[in-house]
C-alpha positions as a Markdown table, in Angstrom:
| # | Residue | x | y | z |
|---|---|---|---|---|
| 1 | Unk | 53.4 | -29.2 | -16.8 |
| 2 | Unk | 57.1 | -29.5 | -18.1 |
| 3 | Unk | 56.4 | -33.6 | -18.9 |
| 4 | Unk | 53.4 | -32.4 | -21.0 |
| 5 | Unk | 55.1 | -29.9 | -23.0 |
| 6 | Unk | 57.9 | -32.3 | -23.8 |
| 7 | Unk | 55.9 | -35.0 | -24.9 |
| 8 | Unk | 54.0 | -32.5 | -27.0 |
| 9 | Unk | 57.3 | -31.7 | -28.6 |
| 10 | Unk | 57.9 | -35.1 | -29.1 |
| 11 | Unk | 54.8 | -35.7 | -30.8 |
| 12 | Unk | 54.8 | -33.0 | -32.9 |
| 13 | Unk | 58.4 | -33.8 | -34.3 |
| 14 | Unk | 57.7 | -37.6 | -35.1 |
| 15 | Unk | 54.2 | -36.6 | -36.7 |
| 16 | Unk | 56.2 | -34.0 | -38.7 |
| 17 | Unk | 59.1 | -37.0 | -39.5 |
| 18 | Unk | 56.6 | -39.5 | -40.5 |
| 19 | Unk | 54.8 | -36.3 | -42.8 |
| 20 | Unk | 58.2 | -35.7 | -44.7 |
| 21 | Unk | 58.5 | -40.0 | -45.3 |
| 22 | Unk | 55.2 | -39.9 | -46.8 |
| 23 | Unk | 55.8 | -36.5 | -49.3 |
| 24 | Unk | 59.0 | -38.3 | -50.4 |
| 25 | Unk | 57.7 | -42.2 | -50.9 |
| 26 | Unk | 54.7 | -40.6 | -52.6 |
| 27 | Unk | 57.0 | -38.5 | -55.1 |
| 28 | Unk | 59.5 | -41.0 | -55.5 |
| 29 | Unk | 61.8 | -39.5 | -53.7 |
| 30 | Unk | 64.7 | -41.3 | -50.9 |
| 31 | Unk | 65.6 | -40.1 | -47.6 |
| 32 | Unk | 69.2 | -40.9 | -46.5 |
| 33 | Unk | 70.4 | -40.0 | -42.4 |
| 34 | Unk | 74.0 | -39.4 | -41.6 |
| 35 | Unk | 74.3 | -39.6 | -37.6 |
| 36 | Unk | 77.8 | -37.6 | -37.7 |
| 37 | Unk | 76.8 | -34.4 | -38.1 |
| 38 | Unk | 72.7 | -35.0 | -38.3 |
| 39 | Unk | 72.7 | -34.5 | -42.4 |
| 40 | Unk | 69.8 | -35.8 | -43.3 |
| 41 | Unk | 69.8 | -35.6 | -47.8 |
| 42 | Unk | 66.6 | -35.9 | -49.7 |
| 43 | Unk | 67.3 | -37.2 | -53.8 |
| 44 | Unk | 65.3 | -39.0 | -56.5 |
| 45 | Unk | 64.9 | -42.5 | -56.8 |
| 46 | Unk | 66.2 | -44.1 | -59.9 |
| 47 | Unk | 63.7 | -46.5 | -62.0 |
| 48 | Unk | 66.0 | -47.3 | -64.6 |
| 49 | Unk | 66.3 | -50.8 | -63.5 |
């Protein structure tokens, strides 16, 4: 029962990662991971170029 649970968890957390990827791409937005600490920063995209 303890496997289960886990690999619910585990699951849920990538379905919610791969939710947050597509919000950002979809409002132009960038998603940068820093392993240090686990900061993960969310900023606009620039289309200047």
């Amino acid at each position: 029962m303890r496997l289960v649970s886990l690999l619910l968890i585990l699951i849920a957390f990538f379905i919610g990662l791969a939710f947050l990827i597509h919000i950002c791409s979809k409002n132009r937005y960038a998603i940068k991971y820093v392993s240090q600490k686990r900061k993960i920063e969310i900023y606009p995209t620039d289309k200047s170029h």
